[in-house]
Coordinates of C-alpha atoms and ligand atoms in Angstrom, one line a residue:
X1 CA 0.0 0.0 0.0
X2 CA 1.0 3.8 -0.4
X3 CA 1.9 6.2 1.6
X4 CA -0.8 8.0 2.6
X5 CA -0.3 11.7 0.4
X6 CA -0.6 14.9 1.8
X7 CA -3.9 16.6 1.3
X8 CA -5.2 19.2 4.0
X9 CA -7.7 20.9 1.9
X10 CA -8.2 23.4 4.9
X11 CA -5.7 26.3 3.8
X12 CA -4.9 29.9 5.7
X13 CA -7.3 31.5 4.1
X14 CA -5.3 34.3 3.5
X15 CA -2.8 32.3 1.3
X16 CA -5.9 31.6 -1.5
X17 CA -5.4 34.2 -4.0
X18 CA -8.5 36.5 -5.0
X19 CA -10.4 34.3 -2.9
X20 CA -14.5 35.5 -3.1
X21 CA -16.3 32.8 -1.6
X22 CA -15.6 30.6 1.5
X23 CA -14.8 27.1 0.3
X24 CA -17.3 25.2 2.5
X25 CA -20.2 28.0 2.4
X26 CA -22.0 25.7 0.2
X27 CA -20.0 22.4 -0.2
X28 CA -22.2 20.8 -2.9
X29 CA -22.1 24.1 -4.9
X30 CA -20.0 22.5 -8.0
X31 CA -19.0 25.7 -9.2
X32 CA -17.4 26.3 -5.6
X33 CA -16.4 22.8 -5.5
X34 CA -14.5 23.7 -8.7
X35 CA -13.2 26.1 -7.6
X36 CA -12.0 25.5 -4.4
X37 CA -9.3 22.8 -6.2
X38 CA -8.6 25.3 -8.6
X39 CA -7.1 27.4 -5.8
X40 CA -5.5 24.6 -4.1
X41 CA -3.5 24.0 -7.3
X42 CA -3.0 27.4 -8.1
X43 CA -1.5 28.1 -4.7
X44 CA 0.7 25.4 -5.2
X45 CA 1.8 26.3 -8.7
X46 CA 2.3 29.3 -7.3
X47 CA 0.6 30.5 -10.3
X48 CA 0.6 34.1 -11.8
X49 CA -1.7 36.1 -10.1
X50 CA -2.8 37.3 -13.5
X51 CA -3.2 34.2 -15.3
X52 CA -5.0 33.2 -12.4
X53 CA -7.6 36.0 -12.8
X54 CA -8.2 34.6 -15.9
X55 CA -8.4 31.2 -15.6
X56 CA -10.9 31.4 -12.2
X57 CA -13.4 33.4 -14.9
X58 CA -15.4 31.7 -18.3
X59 CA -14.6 33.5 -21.3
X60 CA -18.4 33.6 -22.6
X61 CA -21.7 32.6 -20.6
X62 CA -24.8 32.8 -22.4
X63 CA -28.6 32.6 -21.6
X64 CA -31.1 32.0 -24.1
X65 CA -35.2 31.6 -23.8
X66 CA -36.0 28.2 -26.2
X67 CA -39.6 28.9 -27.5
X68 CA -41.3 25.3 -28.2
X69 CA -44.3 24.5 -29.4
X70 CA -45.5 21.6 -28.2
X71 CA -47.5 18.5 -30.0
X72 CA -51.3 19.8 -28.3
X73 CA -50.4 23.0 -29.7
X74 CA -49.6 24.5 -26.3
X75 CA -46.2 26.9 -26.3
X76 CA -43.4 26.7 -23.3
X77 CA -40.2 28.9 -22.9
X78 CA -37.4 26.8 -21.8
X79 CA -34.1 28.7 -20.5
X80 CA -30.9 27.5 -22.1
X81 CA -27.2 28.0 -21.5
X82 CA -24.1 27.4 -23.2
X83 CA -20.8 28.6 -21.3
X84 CA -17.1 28.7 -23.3
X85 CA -15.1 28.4 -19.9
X86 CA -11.3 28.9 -21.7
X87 CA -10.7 28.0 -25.5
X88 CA -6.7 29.2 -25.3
X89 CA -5.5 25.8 -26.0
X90 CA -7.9 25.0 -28.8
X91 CA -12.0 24.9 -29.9
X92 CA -14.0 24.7 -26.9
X93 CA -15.1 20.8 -26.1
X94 CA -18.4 20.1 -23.6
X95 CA -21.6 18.4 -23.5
X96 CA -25.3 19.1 -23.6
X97 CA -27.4 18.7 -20.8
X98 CA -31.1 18.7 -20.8
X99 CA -32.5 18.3 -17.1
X100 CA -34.6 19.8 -14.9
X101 CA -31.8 20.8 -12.4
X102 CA -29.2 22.1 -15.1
X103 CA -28.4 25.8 -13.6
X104 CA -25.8 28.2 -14.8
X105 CA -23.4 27.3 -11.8
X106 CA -23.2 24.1 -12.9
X107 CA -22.8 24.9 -16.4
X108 CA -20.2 26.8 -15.4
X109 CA -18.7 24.1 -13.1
X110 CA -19.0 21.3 -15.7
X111 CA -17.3 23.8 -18.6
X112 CA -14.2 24.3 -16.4
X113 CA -14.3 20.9 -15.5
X114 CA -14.0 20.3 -19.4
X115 CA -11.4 22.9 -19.8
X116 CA -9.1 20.9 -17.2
X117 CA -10.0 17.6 -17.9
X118 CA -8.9 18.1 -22.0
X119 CA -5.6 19.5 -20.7
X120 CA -5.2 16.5 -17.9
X121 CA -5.0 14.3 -21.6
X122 CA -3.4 16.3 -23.3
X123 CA -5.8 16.8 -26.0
X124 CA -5.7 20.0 -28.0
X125 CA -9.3 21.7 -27.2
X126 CA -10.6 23.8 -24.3
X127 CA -13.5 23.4 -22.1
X128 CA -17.4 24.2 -22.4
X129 CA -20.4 23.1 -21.6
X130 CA -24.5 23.6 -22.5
X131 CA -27.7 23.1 -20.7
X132 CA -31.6 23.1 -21.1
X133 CA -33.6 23.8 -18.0
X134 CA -36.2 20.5 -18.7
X135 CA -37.6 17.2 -18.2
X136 CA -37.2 15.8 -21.6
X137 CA -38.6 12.2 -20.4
X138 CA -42.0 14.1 -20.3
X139 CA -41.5 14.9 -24.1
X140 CA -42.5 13.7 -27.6
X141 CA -39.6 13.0 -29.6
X142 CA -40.9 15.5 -31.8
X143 CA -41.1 18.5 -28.7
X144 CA -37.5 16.8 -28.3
X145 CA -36.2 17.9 -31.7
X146 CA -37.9 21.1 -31.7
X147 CA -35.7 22.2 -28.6
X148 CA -32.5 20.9 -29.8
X149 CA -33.0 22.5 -33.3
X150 CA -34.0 26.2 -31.4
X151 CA -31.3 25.5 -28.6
X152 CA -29.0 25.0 -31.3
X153 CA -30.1 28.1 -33.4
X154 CA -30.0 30.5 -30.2
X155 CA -26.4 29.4 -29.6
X156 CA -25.3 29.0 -33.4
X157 CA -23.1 32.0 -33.1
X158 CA -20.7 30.0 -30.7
X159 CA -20.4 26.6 -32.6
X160 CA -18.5 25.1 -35.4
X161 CA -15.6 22.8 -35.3
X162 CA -12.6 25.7 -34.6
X163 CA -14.8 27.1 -32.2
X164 CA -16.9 25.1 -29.9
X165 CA -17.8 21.5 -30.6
X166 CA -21.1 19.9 -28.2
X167 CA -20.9 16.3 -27.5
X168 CA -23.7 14.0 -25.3
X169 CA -24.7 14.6 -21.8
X170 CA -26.8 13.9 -19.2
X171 CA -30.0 12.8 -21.3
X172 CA -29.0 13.7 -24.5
X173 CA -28.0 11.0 -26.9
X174 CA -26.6 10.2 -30.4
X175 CA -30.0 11.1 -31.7
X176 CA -29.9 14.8 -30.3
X177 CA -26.4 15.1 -31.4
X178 CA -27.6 14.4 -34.9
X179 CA -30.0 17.2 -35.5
X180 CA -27.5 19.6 -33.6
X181 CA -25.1 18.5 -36.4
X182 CA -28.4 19.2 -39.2
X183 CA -29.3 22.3 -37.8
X184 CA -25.4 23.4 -38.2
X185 CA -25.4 22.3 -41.3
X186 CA -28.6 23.8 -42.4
X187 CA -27.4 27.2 -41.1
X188 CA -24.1 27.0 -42.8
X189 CA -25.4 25.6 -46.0
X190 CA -22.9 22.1 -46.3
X191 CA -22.9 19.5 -44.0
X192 CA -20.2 19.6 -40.9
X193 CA -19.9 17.1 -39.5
X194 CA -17.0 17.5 -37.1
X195 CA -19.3 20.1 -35.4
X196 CA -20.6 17.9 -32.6
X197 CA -19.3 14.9 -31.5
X198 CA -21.0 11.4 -30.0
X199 CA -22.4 11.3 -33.0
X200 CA -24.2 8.2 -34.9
X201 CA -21.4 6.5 -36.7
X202 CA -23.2 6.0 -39.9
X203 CA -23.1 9.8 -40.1
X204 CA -19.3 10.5 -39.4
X205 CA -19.4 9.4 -35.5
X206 CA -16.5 7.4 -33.9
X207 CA -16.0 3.2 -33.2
X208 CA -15.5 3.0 -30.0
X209 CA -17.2 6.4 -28.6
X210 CA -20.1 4.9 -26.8
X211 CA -17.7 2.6 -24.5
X212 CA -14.5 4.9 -24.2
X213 CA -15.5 6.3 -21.2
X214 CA -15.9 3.5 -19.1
X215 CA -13.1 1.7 -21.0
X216 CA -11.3 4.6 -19.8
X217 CA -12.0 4.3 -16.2
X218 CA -10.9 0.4 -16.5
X219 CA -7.5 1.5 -17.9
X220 CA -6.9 4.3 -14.9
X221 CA -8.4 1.7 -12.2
X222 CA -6.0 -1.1 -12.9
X223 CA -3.0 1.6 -13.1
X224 CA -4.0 2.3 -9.7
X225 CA -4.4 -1.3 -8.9
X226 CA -1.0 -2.1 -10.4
X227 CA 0.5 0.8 -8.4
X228 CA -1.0 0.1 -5.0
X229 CA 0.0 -4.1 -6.0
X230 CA -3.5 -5.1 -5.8
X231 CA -4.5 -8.1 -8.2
X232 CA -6.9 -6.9 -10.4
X233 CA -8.7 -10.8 -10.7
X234 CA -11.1 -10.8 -7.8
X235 CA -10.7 -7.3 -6.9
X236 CA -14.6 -6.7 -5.8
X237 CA -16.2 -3.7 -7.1
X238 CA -19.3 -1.7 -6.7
X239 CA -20.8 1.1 -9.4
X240 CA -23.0 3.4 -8.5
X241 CA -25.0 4.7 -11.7
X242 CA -25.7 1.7 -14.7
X243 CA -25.8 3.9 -17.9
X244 CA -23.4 4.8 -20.2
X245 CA -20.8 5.4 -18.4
X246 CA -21.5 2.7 -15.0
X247 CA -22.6 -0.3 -17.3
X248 CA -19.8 -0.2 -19.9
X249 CA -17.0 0.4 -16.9
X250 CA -18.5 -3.0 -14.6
X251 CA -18.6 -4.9 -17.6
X252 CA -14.9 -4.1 -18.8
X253 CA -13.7 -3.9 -15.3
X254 CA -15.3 -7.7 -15.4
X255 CA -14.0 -9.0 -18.3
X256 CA -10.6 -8.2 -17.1
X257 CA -11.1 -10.1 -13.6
X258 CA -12.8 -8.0 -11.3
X259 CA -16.1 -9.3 -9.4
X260 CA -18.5 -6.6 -9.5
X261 CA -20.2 -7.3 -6.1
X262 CA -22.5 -4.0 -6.6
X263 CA -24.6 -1.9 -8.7
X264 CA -27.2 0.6 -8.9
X265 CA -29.1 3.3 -10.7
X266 CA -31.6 5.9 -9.6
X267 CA -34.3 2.7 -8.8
X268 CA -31.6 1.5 -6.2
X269 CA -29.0 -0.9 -5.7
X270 CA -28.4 -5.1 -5.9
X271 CA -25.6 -6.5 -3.9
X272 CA -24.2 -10.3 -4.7
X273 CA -20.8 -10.8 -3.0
X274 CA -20.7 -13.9 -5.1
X275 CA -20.4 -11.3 -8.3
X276 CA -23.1 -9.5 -10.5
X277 CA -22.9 -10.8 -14.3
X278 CA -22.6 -7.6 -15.4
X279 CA -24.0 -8.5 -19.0
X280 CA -27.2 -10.3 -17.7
X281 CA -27.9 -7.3 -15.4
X282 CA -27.2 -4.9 -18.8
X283 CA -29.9 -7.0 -20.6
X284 CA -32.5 -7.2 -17.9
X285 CA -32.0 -2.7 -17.8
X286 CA -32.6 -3.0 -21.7
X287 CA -35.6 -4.6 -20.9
X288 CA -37.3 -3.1 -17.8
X289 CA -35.8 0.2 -18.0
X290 CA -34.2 0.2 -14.3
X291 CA -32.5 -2.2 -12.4
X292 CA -35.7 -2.2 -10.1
X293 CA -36.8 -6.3 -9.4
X294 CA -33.5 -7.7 -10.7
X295 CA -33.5 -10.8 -8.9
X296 CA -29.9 -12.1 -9.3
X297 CA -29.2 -10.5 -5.8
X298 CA -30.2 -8.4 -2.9
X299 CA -31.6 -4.7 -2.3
X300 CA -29.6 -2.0 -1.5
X301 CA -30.0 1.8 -0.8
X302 CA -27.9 3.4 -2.7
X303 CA -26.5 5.4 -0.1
X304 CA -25.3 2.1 1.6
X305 CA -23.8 0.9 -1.8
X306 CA -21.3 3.6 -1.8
X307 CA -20.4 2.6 2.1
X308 CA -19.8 -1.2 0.9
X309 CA -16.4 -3.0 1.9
X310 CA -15.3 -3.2 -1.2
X311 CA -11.4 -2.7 -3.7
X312 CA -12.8 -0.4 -5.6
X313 CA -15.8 2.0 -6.0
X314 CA -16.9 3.7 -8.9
X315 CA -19.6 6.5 -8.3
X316 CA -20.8 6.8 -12.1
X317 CA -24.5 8.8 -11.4
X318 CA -24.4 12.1 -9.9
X319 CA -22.8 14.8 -8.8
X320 CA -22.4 14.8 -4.9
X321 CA -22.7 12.0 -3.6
X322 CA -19.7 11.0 -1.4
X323 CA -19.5 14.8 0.8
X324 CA -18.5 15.3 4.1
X325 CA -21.4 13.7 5.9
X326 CA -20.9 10.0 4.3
X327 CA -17.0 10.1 3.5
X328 CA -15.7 9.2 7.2
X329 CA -17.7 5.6 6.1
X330 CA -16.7 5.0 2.9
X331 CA -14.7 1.3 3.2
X332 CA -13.0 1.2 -0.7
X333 CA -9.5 1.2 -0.9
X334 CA -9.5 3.3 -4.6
X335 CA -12.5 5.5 -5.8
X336 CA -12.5 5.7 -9.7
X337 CA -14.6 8.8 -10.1
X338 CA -16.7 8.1 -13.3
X339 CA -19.2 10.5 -13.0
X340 CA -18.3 14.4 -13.2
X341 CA -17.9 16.0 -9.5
X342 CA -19.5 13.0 -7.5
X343 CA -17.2 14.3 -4.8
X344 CA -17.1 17.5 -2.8
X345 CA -14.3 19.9 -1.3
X346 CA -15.2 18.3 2.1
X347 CA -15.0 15.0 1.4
X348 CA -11.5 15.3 0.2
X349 CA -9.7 15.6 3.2
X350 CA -11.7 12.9 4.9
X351 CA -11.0 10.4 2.5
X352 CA -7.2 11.7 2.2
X353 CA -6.7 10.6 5.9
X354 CA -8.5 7.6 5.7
X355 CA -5.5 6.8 2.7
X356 CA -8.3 6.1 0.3
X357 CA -7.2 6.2 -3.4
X358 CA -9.0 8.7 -5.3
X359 CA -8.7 8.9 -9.4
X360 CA -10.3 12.1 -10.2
X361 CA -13.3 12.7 -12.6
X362 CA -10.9 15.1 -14.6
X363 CA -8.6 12.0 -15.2
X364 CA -10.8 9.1 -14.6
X365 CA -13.4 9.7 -16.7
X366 CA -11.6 11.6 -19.5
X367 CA -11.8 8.4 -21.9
X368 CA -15.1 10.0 -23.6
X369 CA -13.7 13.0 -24.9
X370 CA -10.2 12.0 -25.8
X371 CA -12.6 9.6 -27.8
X372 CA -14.2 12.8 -28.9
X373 CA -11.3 14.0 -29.8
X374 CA -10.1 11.0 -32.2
X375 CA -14.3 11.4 -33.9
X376 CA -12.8 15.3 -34.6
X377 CA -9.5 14.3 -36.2
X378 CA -11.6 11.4 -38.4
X379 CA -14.4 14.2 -39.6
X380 CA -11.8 16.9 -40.3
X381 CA -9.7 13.7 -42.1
X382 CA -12.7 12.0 -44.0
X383 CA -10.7 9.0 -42.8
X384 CA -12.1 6.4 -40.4
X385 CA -10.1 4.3 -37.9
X386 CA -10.7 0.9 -36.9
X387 CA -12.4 0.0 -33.7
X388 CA -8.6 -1.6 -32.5
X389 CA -7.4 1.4 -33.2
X390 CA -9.3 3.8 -31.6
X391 CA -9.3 1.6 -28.3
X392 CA -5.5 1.2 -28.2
X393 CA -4.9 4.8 -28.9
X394 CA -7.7 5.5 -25.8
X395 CA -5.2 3.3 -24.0
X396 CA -1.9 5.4 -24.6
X397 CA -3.6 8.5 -23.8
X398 CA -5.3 7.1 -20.5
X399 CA -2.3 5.2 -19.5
X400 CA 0.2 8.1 -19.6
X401 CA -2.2 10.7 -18.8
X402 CA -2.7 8.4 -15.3
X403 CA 1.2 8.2 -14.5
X404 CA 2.3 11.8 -15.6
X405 CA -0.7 12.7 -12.9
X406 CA 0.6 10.1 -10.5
X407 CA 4.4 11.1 -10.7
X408 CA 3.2 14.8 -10.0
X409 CA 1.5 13.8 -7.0
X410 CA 4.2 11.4 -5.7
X411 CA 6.7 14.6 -6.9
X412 CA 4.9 17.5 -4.7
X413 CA 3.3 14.7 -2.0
X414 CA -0.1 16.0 -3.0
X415 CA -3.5 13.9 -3.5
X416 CA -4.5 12.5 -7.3
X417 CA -7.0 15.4 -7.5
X418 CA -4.7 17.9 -6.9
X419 CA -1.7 16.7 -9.1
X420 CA -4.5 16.4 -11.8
X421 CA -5.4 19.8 -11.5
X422 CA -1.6 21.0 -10.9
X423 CA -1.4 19.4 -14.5
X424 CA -4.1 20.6 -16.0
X425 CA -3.9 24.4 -14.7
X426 CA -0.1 24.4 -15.7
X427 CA -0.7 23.3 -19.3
X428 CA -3.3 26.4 -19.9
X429 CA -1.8 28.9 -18.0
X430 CA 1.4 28.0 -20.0
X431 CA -0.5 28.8 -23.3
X432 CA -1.8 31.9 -21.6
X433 CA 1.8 33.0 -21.4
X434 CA 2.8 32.1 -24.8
X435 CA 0.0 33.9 -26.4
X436 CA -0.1 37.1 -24.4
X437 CA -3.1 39.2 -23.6
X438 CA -5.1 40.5 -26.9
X439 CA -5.5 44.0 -26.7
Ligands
NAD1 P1 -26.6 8.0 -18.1 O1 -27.8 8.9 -18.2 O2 -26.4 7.1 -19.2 O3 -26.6 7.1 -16.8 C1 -26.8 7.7 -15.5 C2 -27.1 6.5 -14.5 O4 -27.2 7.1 -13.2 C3 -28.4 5.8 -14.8 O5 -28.2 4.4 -14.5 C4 -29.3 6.4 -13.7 O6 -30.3 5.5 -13.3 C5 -28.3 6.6 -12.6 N1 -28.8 7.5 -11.5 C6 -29.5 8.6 -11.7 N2 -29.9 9.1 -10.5 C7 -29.3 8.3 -9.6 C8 -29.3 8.3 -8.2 N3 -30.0 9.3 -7.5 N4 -28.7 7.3 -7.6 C9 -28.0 6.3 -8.2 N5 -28.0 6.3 -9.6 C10 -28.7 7.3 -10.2 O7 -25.4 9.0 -17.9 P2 -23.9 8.7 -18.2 O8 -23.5 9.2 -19.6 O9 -23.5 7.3 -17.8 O10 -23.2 9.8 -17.2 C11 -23.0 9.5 -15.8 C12 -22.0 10.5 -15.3 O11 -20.8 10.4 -16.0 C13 -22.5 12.0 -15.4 O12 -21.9 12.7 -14.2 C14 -21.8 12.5 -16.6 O13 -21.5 13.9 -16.6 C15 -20.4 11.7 -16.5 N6 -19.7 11.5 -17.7 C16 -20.3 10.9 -18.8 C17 -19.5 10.7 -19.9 C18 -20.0 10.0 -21.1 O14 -19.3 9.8 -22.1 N7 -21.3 9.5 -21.1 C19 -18.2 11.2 -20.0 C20 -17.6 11.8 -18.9 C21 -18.4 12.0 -17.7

């Protein structure tokens, strides 16, 4: 086992640069959350007070009102945002998310999150991200496309493939990213398709796309595994969250050895310490929707699935979810964060001094858009890679993005989290340099 790394989260205050906000005022604010690593980093980079001006602000925030009208006739205003957080080392990169709690903090949040997490890999873009205030489970697939094409419209000024480039989120799909890529087109008058990625592939999207990011997060969990000489075959594991990214990561993280003695998704949890099979449990979802009534094991809470003595636990839902109030009982040995943010400020330090591993979301679950990334380079090529190919590039990037971020930490004796953002915040405020101020 490690050493445990040095982590206190709790600075003098007076040694945070430019600090507005106090860091635990709101702990599961994920712009604060953000930002209260940022300054970590930046403290410890010892990082231009003028660079860091600009890096702790978003280049461009906008808010639009999304007219719809909807299949009865009826019309509803939805608010939308779109927020370029920092595009100085390339077009800005971030998802759409349509969802009734989708706020411009998080926005915000999620588009810096982006801007680090492209820089953590290496990848040549910047960081942004979009939302729609709305519960598109209550909507026709018709009212569907009508926002998407209006969102799309009311934000068209910011998008195009040198500029800013959407991708899936948080219920948006390949299908959504497909008319984002029409309406482009439409607008422009020739078909782009390197303007959104997580596209379809029969229309220019990528082999590989729809399982890189939980591919990703098995490459980075059995680094760690490797580096804290654990076996990987019958490591036990538990996943909170079985979509995209949950699902694909327990069934790779199987295939490799691992028992999965956990998962879960918003209707709960099943524990089996004998081992889940992770591909029945994907067929019975496609099925029924939830995991709700899957008999192959027991109920859980959910909150009591991320408490389980288990190797390794990958939180792959929410934002949130391990914070200071649950951390002190958290029993994993490594935490491969999978989902964006699933852990706040205040649960750092507590999992810090319990010696918990923790692979950041910025590292862990950057397989998705260094996948993105590769969909980019094929558009803008014409030229299509194999599905070995894209997999065993995803595996270079992931594997030396993991121990660049781990021989930082090891180097200044500082968590994974705050190596990865050390990394990240270094790499853009170097660019920052090299390009000046535009005036
Ligand atoms: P998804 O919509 O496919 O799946 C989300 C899963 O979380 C579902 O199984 C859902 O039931 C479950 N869930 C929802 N509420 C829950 C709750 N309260 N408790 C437990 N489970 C709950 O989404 P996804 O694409 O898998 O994304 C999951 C997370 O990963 C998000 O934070 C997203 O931003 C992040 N992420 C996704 C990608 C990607 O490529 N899809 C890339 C990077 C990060």
């Amino acid at each position: 086992m490690a050493t445990p790394l040095v982590t206190d989260l709790r600075l003098p205050t007076h040694r945070v640069l430019g600090r507005d906000k106090d860091r635990f005022l709101n702990e599961e604010n994920p712009f604060e959350a953000m930002m209260s690593r940022f300054d970590r980093a930046a403290e410890l980079l010892d990082l231009d007070p003028g660079i860091y001006k600009i890096l702790r602000n978003p280049e461009k925030q906008i808010i639009i009102s999304i007219p719809v009208q909807f299949d009865n006739g009826d019309v509803e205003v939805f608010t939308g945002f779109r927020v370029l957080y920092n595009t100085s080392r390339g077009p800005a990169k971030g998802g759409i998310r349509f969802d009734t709690q989708v706020t411009l903090e998080e926005v915000k949040a999620l588009a810096a999150w982006m801007t680090w997490k492209c820089a953590v890999v290496n990848i040549p873009f910047g960081g942004s991200k979009g939302g729609v205030i709305c519960d598109p489970l209550k909507m026709s697939v018709g009212e569907l496309e009508r926002l998407t094409r209006r969102y799309t419209a009311g934000i068209i000024s910011l998008l195009g493939p040198d500029s800013d480039v959407p991708a899936p989120d948080v219920n948006t799909n390949e299908r959504v990213m497909a008319w984002v890529m029409d309406t482009y087109s439409m607008h422009v008058r020739h078909t782009v398709t390197s303007v959104v990625t997580g596209k379809p592939v029969e229309m220019g999207g990528s082999l590989g796309r729809r399982e890189a990011t939980g591919r990703g997060c098995m490459i980075v969990a059995k680094e760690a595994l490797q580096y804290l000489g654990m076996p990987v075959q019958g490591t036990t594991v538990a996943v909170q969250g079985f979509g995209n990214v949950g699902s694909v990561a327990a069934q790779m993280l199987q295939r490799e050895g691992c028992t999965i003695t956990a998962i879960g998704d918003r209707s709960g949890g099943i524990v089996n310490p004998r081992g889940i099979d992770v591909d029945d449990a994907i067929r019975y979802v496609a099925e029924h929707k939830t995991l709700e009534g899957y008999p192959k094991g027991d109920a859980i809470s959910n909150e009591d699935l991320l408490t389980l003595e288990v190797d390794v636990l990958v939180p792959a839902a929410l934002e949130n979810v391990i914070t200071s109030k649950n951390a002190g009982n958290i029993r994993a040995k490594v935490i491969c964060e999978g989902a964006n943010g699933p852990t706040t400020a205040g649960a750092d330090a507590i999992l810090d001094e319990k010696g918990i591993f923790v692979i950041p979301d910025i590292l862990a679950n950057a397989g998705g858009v260094t996948v993105s990334y590769f969909e980019w380079v094929q558009d803008r090529g014409g030229y299509f890679w194999s599905e070995q190919l894209v997999n065993d590039r995803l595996r270079e990037i992931m594997t030396r993005s993991f121990r660049d971020v781990l021989n930082l930490s090891q180097q200044h004796k500082v968590n994974m989290r705050t190596a990865a953002y050390m990394l990240a915040i270094s790499r853009v405020a170097t660019v920052h340099k090299l390009r000046g101020i535009y005036a």
